Protein backbone atom coordinates (compact mmCIF):
# COMPACT_ATOMS: atom_id res chain seq x y z
CA UNK A 1 0.00 0.00 0.00
CA UNK A 2 1.25 3.47 -0.87
CA UNK A 3 1.93 5.76 2.10
CA UNK A 4 2.98 8.84 0.20
CA UNK A 5 3.26 10.12 -3.37
CA UNK A 6 4.83 8.32 -6.32
CA UNK A 7 8.24 9.65 -7.33
CA UNK A 8 7.05 9.97 -10.94
CA UNK A 9 4.10 12.10 -9.80
CA UNK A 10 5.87 14.25 -7.24
CA UNK A 11 3.65 17.20 -8.18
CA UNK A 12 0.76 15.59 -6.25
CA UNK A 13 2.78 15.28 -3.03
CA UNK A 14 1.22 18.40 -1.49
CA UNK A 15 -2.30 18.03 -2.88
CA UNK A 16 -3.89 17.00 0.41
CA UNK A 17 -2.74 20.25 2.01
CA UNK A 18 -3.89 22.21 -1.04
CA UNK A 19 -7.34 20.66 -0.75
CA UNK A 20 -7.50 21.66 2.92
CA UNK A 21 -6.79 25.26 1.94
CA UNK A 22 -9.42 25.23 -0.80
CA UNK A 23 -11.89 23.66 1.60
CA UNK A 24 -11.27 26.45 4.11
CA UNK A 25 -12.07 29.12 1.51
CA UNK A 26 -15.13 27.19 0.38
CA UNK A 27 -16.55 27.06 3.91
CA UNK A 28 -15.46 30.55 5.02
CA UNK A 29 -15.99 32.58 1.83
CA UNK A 30 -18.26 30.32 -0.25
CA UNK A 31 -15.72 30.17 -3.08
CA UNK A 32 -16.34 27.47 -5.67
CA UNK A 33 -14.73 28.97 -8.80
CA UNK A 34 -11.11 27.83 -8.62
CA UNK A 35 -8.58 27.56 -11.43
CA UNK A 36 -6.26 24.57 -11.10
CA UNK A 37 -3.24 23.34 -12.98
CA UNK A 38 -3.87 20.20 -15.01
CA UNK A 39 -1.18 18.45 -12.94
CA UNK A 40 -3.29 18.42 -9.77
CA UNK A 41 -6.86 18.44 -11.09
CA UNK A 42 -7.41 14.67 -10.80
CA UNK A 43 -6.00 14.47 -7.28
CA UNK A 44 -8.10 17.44 -6.15
CA UNK A 45 -11.19 15.76 -7.60
CA UNK A 46 -10.33 12.65 -5.60
CA UNK A 47 -10.22 14.67 -2.36
CA UNK A 48 -13.45 16.46 -3.35
CA UNK A 49 -15.27 13.16 -3.69
CA UNK A 50 -13.66 11.70 -0.59
CA UNK A 51 -14.70 14.65 1.57
CA UNK A 52 -18.18 15.35 0.25
CA UNK A 53 -18.45 18.40 2.55
CA UNK A 54 -17.58 21.13 0.06
CA UNK A 55 -19.70 22.71 -2.66
CA UNK A 56 -17.07 22.59 -5.41
CA UNK A 57 -18.12 21.45 -8.84
CA UNK A 58 -15.64 18.99 -10.36
CA UNK A 59 -12.27 20.65 -10.87
CA UNK A 60 -11.38 21.08 -14.54
CA UNK A 61 -8.33 22.51 -16.23
CA UNK A 62 -7.05 23.45 -19.63
CA UNK A 63 -3.31 22.65 -19.83
CA UNK A 64 -1.28 25.84 -19.98
CA UNK A 65 -4.32 28.12 -19.73
CA UNK A 66 -5.24 30.13 -16.64
CA UNK A 67 -8.29 32.32 -17.33
CA UNK A 68 -8.21 35.70 -15.57
CA UNK A 69 -10.58 36.81 -12.85
CA UNK A 70 -10.73 33.72 -10.63
CA UNK A 71 -10.56 34.23 -6.85
CA UNK A 72 -8.11 31.32 -6.32
CA UNK A 73 -5.46 29.70 -8.50
CA UNK A 74 -3.55 26.48 -7.89
CA UNK A 75 -0.40 26.42 -10.02
CA UNK A 76 3.23 25.33 -10.13
CA UNK A 77 6.13 27.67 -9.53
CA UNK A 78 8.04 29.06 -11.31
CA UNK A 79 6.65 27.72 -14.61
CA UNK A 80 3.19 29.25 -14.26
CA UNK A 81 4.08 32.43 -12.34
CA UNK A 82 3.74 34.84 -15.26
CA UNK A 83 0.46 33.33 -16.46
CA UNK A 84 -1.13 33.48 -13.01
CA UNK A 85 0.46 36.20 -10.91
CA UNK A 86 1.34 38.80 -13.52
CA UNK A 87 -2.11 39.73 -14.74
CA UNK A 88 -4.27 38.84 -11.75
CA UNK A 89 -2.66 40.83 -8.90
CA UNK A 90 -2.75 37.91 -6.48
CA UNK A 91 -0.86 37.00 -3.35
CA UNK A 92 0.61 33.57 -2.70
CA UNK A 93 -0.68 32.03 0.52
CA UNK A 94 0.89 28.58 0.26
CA UNK A 95 3.91 27.01 -1.42
CA UNK A 96 4.32 23.23 -1.32
CA UNK A 97 7.61 22.07 0.17
CA UNK A 98 7.92 19.04 -2.13
CA UNK A 99 6.16 19.80 -5.39
CA UNK A 100 6.53 23.59 -5.80
CA UNK A 101 2.76 23.85 -6.03
CA UNK A 102 1.32 27.17 -4.94
CA UNK A 103 -2.03 28.68 -4.03
CA UNK A 104 -2.66 32.31 -4.87
CA UNK A 105 -5.72 34.33 -3.89
CA UNK A 106 -7.14 37.78 -4.55
CA UNK A 107 -5.73 40.30 -2.06
CA UNK A 108 -9.07 40.86 -0.30
CA UNK A 109 -9.38 37.19 0.71
JSON list of C-alpha atoms in Angstrom, two decimals:
[
{"chain": "A", "resi": 1, "resn": "UNK", "atom": "CA", "xyz": [0.00, 0.00, 0.00]},
{"chain": "A", "resi": 2, "resn": "UNK", "atom": "CA", "xyz": [1.25, 3.47, -0.87]},
{"chain": "A", "resi": 3, "resn": "UNK", "atom": "CA", "xyz": [1.93, 5.76, 2.10]},
{"chain": "A", "resi": 4, "resn": "UNK", "atom": "CA", "xyz": [2.98, 8.84, 0.20]},
{"chain": "A", "resi": 5, "resn": "UNK", "atom": "CA", "xyz": [3.26, 10.12, -3.37]},
{"chain": "A", "resi": 6, "resn": "UNK", "atom": "CA", "xyz": [4.83, 8.32, -6.32]},
{"chain": "A", "resi": 7, "resn": "UNK", "atom": "CA", "xyz": [8.24, 9.65, -7.33]},
{"chain": "A", "resi": 8, "resn": "UNK", "atom": "CA", "xyz": [7.05, 9.97, -10.94]},
{"chain": "A", "resi": 9, "resn": "UNK", "atom": "CA", "xyz": [4.10, 12.10, -9.80]},
{"chain": "A", "resi": 10, "resn": "UNK", "atom": "CA", "xyz": [5.87, 14.25, -7.24]},
{"chain": "A", "resi": 11, "resn": "UNK", "atom": "CA", "xyz": [3.65, 17.20, -8.18]},
{"chain": "A", "resi": 12, "resn": "UNK", "atom": "CA", "xyz": [0.76, 15.59, -6.25]},
{"chain": "A", "resi": 13, "resn": "UNK", "atom": "CA", "xyz": [2.78, 15.28, -3.03]},
{"chain": "A", "resi": 14, "resn": "UNK", "atom": "CA", "xyz": [1.22, 18.40, -1.49]},
{"chain": "A", "resi": 15, "resn": "UNK", "atom": "CA", "xyz": [-2.30, 18.03, -2.88]},
{"chain": "A", "resi": 16, "resn": "UNK", "atom": "CA", "xyz": [-3.89, 17.00, 0.41]},
{"chain": "A", "resi": 17, "resn": "UNK", "atom": "CA", "xyz": [-2.74, 20.25, 2.01]},
{"chain": "A", "resi": 18, "resn": "UNK", "atom": "CA", "xyz": [-3.89, 22.21, -1.04]},
{"chain": "A", "resi": 19, "resn": "UNK", "atom": "CA", "xyz": [-7.34, 20.66, -0.75]},
{"chain": "A", "resi": 20, "resn": "UNK", "atom": "CA", "xyz": [-7.50, 21.66, 2.92]},
{"chain": "A", "resi": 21, "resn": "UNK", "atom": "CA", "xyz": [-6.79, 25.26, 1.94]},
{"chain": "A", "resi": 22, "resn": "UNK", "atom": "CA", "xyz": [-9.42, 25.23, -0.80]},
{"chain": "A", "resi": 23, "resn": "UNK", "atom": "CA", "xyz": [-11.89, 23.66, 1.60]},
{"chain": "A", "resi": 24, "resn": "UNK", "atom": "CA", "xyz": [-11.27, 26.45, 4.11]},
{"chain": "A", "resi": 25, "resn": "UNK", "atom": "CA", "xyz": [-12.07, 29.12, 1.51]},
{"chain": "A", "resi": 26, "resn": "UNK", "atom": "CA", "xyz": [-15.13, 27.19, 0.38]},
{"chain": "A", "resi": 27, "resn": "UNK", "atom": "CA", "xyz": [-16.55, 27.06, 3.91]},
{"chain": "A", "resi": 28, "resn": "UNK", "atom": "CA", "xyz": [-15.46, 30.55, 5.02]},
{"chain": "A", "resi": 29, "resn": "UNK", "atom": "CA", "xyz": [-15.99, 32.58, 1.83]},
{"chain": "A", "resi": 30, "resn": "UNK", "atom": "CA", "xyz": [-18.26, 30.32, -0.25]},
{"chain": "A", "resi": 31, "resn": "UNK", "atom": "CA", "xyz": [-15.72, 30.17, -3.08]},
{"chain": "A", "resi": 32, "resn": "UNK", "atom": "CA", "xyz": [-16.34, 27.47, -5.67]},
{"chain": "A", "resi": 33, "resn": "UNK", "atom": "CA", "xyz": [-14.73, 28.97, -8.80]},
{"chain": "A", "resi": 34, "resn": "UNK", "atom": "CA", "xyz": [-11.11, 27.83, -8.62]},
{"chain": "A", "resi": 35, "resn": "UNK", "atom": "CA", "xyz": [-8.58, 27.56, -11.43]},
{"chain": "A", "resi": 36, "resn": "UNK", "atom": "CA", "xyz": [-6.26, 24.57, -11.10]},
{"chain": "A", "resi": 37, "resn": "UNK", "atom": "CA", "xyz": [-3.24, 23.34, -12.98]},
{"chain": "A", "resi": 38, "resn": "UNK", "atom": "CA", "xyz": [-3.87, 20.20, -15.01]},
{"chain": "A", "resi": 39, "resn": "UNK", "atom": "CA", "xyz": [-1.18, 18.45, -12.94]},
{"chain": "A", "resi": 40, "resn": "UNK", "atom": "CA", "xyz": [-3.29, 18.42, -9.77]},
{"chain": "A", "resi": 41, "resn": "UNK", "atom": "CA", "xyz": [-6.86, 18.44, -11.09]},
{"chain": "A", "resi": 42, "resn": "UNK", "atom": "CA", "xyz": [-7.41, 14.67, -10.80]},
{"chain": "A", "resi": 43, "resn": "UNK", "atom": "CA", "xyz": [-6.00, 14.47, -7.28]},
{"chain": "A", "resi": 44, "resn": "UNK", "atom": "CA", "xyz": [-8.10, 17.44, -6.15]},
{"chain": "A", "resi": 45, "resn": "UNK", "atom": "CA", "xyz": [-11.19, 15.76, -7.60]},
{"chain": "A", "resi": 46, "resn": "UNK", "atom": "CA", "xyz": [-10.33, 12.65, -5.60]},
{"chain": "A", "resi": 47, "resn": "UNK", "atom": "CA", "xyz": [-10.22, 14.67, -2.36]},
{"chain": "A", "resi": 48, "resn": "UNK", "atom": "CA", "xyz": [-13.45, 16.46, -3.35]},
{"chain": "A", "resi": 49, "resn": "UNK", "atom": "CA", "xyz": [-15.27, 13.16, -3.69]},
{"chain": "A", "resi": 50, "resn": "UNK", "atom": "CA", "xyz": [-13.66, 11.70, -0.59]},
{"chain": "A", "resi": 51, "resn": "UNK", "atom": "CA", "xyz": [-14.70, 14.65, 1.57]},
{"chain": "A", "resi": 52, "resn": "UNK", "atom": "CA", "xyz": [-18.18, 15.35, 0.25]},
{"chain": "A", "resi": 53, "resn": "UNK", "atom": "CA", "xyz": [-18.45, 18.40, 2.55]},
{"chain": "A", "resi": 54, "resn": "UNK", "atom": "CA", "xyz": [-17.58, 21.13, 0.06]},
{"chain": "A", "resi": 55, "resn": "UNK", "atom": "CA", "xyz": [-19.70, 22.71, -2.66]},
{"chain": "A", "resi": 56, "resn": "UNK", "atom": "CA", "xyz": [-17.07, 22.59, -5.41]},
{"chain": "A", "resi": 57, "resn": "UNK", "atom": "CA", "xyz": [-18.12, 21.45, -8.84]},
{"chain": "A", "resi": 58, "resn": "UNK", "atom": "CA", "xyz": [-15.64, 18.99, -10.36]},
{"chain": "A", "resi": 59, "resn": "UNK", "atom": "CA", "xyz": [-12.27, 20.65, -10.87]},
{"chain": "A", "resi": 60, "resn": "UNK", "atom": "CA", "xyz": [-11.38, 21.08, -14.54]},
{"chain": "A", "resi": 61, "resn": "UNK", "atom": "CA", "xyz": [-8.33, 22.51, -16.23]},
{"chain": "A", "resi": 62, "resn": "UNK", "atom": "CA", "xyz": [-7.05, 23.45, -19.63]},
{"chain": "A", "resi": 63, "resn": "UNK", "atom": "CA", "xyz": [-3.31, 22.65, -19.83]},
{"chain": "A", "resi": 64, "resn": "UNK", "atom": "CA", "xyz": [-1.28, 25.84, -19.98]},
{"chain": "A", "resi": 65, "resn": "UNK", "atom": "CA", "xyz": [-4.32, 28.12, -19.73]},
{"chain": "A", "resi": 66, "resn": "UNK", "atom": "CA", "xyz": [-5.24, 30.13, -16.64]},
{"chain": "A", "resi": 67, "resn": "UNK", "atom": "CA", "xyz": [-8.29, 32.32, -17.33]},
{"chain": "A", "resi": 68, "resn": "UNK", "atom": "CA", "xyz": [-8.21, 35.70, -15.57]},
{"chain": "A", "resi": 69, "resn": "UNK", "atom": "CA", "xyz": [-10.58, 36.81, -12.85]},
{"chain": "A", "resi": 70, "resn": "UNK", "atom": "CA", "xyz": [-10.73, 33.72, -10.63]},
{"chain": "A", "resi": 71, "resn": "UNK", "atom": "CA", "xyz": [-10.56, 34.23, -6.85]},
{"chain": "A", "resi": 72, "resn": "UNK", "atom": "CA", "xyz": [-8.11, 31.32, -6.32]},
{"chain": "A", "resi": 73, "resn": "UNK", "atom": "CA", "xyz": [-5.46, 29.70, -8.50]},
{"chain": "A", "resi": 74, "resn": "UNK", "atom": "CA", "xyz": [-3.55, 26.48, -7.89]},
{"chain": "A", "resi": 75, "resn": "UNK", "atom": "CA", "xyz": [-0.40, 26.42, -10.02]},
{"chain": "A", "resi": 76, "resn": "UNK", "atom": "CA", "xyz": [3.23, 25.33, -10.13]},
{"chain": "A", "resi": 77, "resn": "UNK", "atom": "CA", "xyz": [6.13, 27.67, -9.53]},
{"chain": "A", "resi": 78, "resn": "UNK", "atom": "CA", "xyz": [8.04, 29.06, -11.31]},
{"chain": "A", "resi": 79, "resn": "UNK", "atom": "CA", "xyz": [6.65, 27.72, -14.61]},
{"chain": "A", "resi": 80, "resn": "UNK", "atom": "CA", "xyz": [3.19, 29.25, -14.26]},
{"chain": "A", "resi": 81, "resn": "UNK", "atom": "CA", "xyz": [4.08, 32.43, -12.34]},
{"chain": "A", "resi": 82, "resn": "UNK", "atom": "CA", "xyz": [3.74, 34.84, -15.26]},
{"chain": "A", "resi": 83, "resn": "UNK", "atom": "CA", "xyz": [0.46, 33.33, -16.46]},
{"chain": "A", "resi": 84, "resn": "UNK", "atom": "CA", "xyz": [-1.13, 33.48, -13.01]},
{"chain": "A", "resi": 85, "resn": "UNK", "atom": "CA", "xyz": [0.46, 36.20, -10.91]},
{"chain": "A", "resi": 86, "resn": "UNK", "atom": "CA", "xyz": [1.34, 38.80, -13.52]},
{"chain": "A", "resi": 87, "resn": "UNK", "atom": "CA", "xyz": [-2.11, 39.73, -14.74]},
{"chain": "A", "resi": 88, "resn": "UNK", "atom": "CA", "xyz": [-4.27, 38.84, -11.75]},
{"chain": "A", "resi": 89, "resn": "UNK", "atom": "CA", "xyz": [-2.66, 40.83, -8.90]},
{"chain": "A", "resi": 90, "resn": "UNK", "atom": "CA", "xyz": [-2.75, 37.91, -6.48]},
{"chain": "A", "resi": 91, "resn": "UNK", "atom": "CA", "xyz": [-0.86, 37.00, -3.35]},
{"chain": "A", "resi": 92, "resn": "UNK", "atom": "CA", "xyz": [0.61, 33.57, -2.70]},
{"chain": "A", "resi": 93, "resn": "UNK", "atom": "CA", "xyz": [-0.68, 32.03, 0.52]},
{"chain": "A", "resi": 94, "resn": "UNK", "atom": "CA", "xyz": [0.89, 28.58, 0.26]},
{"chain": "A", "resi": 95, "resn": "UNK", "atom": "CA", "xyz": [3.91, 27.01, -1.42]},
{"chain": "A", "resi": 96, "resn": "UNK", "atom": "CA", "xyz": [4.32, 23.23, -1.32]},
{"chain": "A", "resi": 97, "resn": "UNK", "atom": "CA", "xyz": [7.61, 22.07, 0.17]},
{"chain": "A", "resi": 98, "resn": "UNK", "atom": "CA", "xyz": [7.92, 19.04, -2.13]},
{"chain": "A", "resi": 99, "resn": "UNK", "atom": "CA", "xyz": [6.16, 19.80, -5.39]},
{"chain": "A", "resi": 100, "resn": "UNK", "atom": "CA", "xyz": [6.53, 23.59, -5.80]},
{"chain": "A", "resi": 101, "resn": "UNK", "atom": "CA", "xyz": [2.76, 23.85, -6.03]},
{"chain": "A", "resi": 102, "resn": "UNK", "atom": "CA", "xyz": [1.32, 27.17, -4.94]},
{"chain": "A", "resi": 103, "resn": "UNK", "atom": "CA", "xyz": [-2.03, 28.68, -4.03]},
{"chain": "A", "resi": 104, "resn": "UNK", "atom": "CA", "xyz": [-2.66, 32.31, -4.87]},
{"chain": "A", "resi": 105, "resn": "UNK", "atom": "CA", "xyz": [-5.72, 34.33, -3.89]},
{"chain": "A", "resi": 106, "resn": "UNK", "atom": "CA", "xyz": [-7.14, 37.78, -4.55]},
{"chain": "A", "resi": 107, "resn": "UNK", "atom": "CA", "xyz": [-5.73, 40.30, -2.06]},
{"chain": "A", "resi": 108, "resn": "UNK", "atom": "CA", "xyz": [-9.07, 40.86, -0.30]},
{"chain": "A", "resi": 109, "resn": "UNK", "atom": "CA", "xyz": [-9.38, 37.19, 0.71]}
]
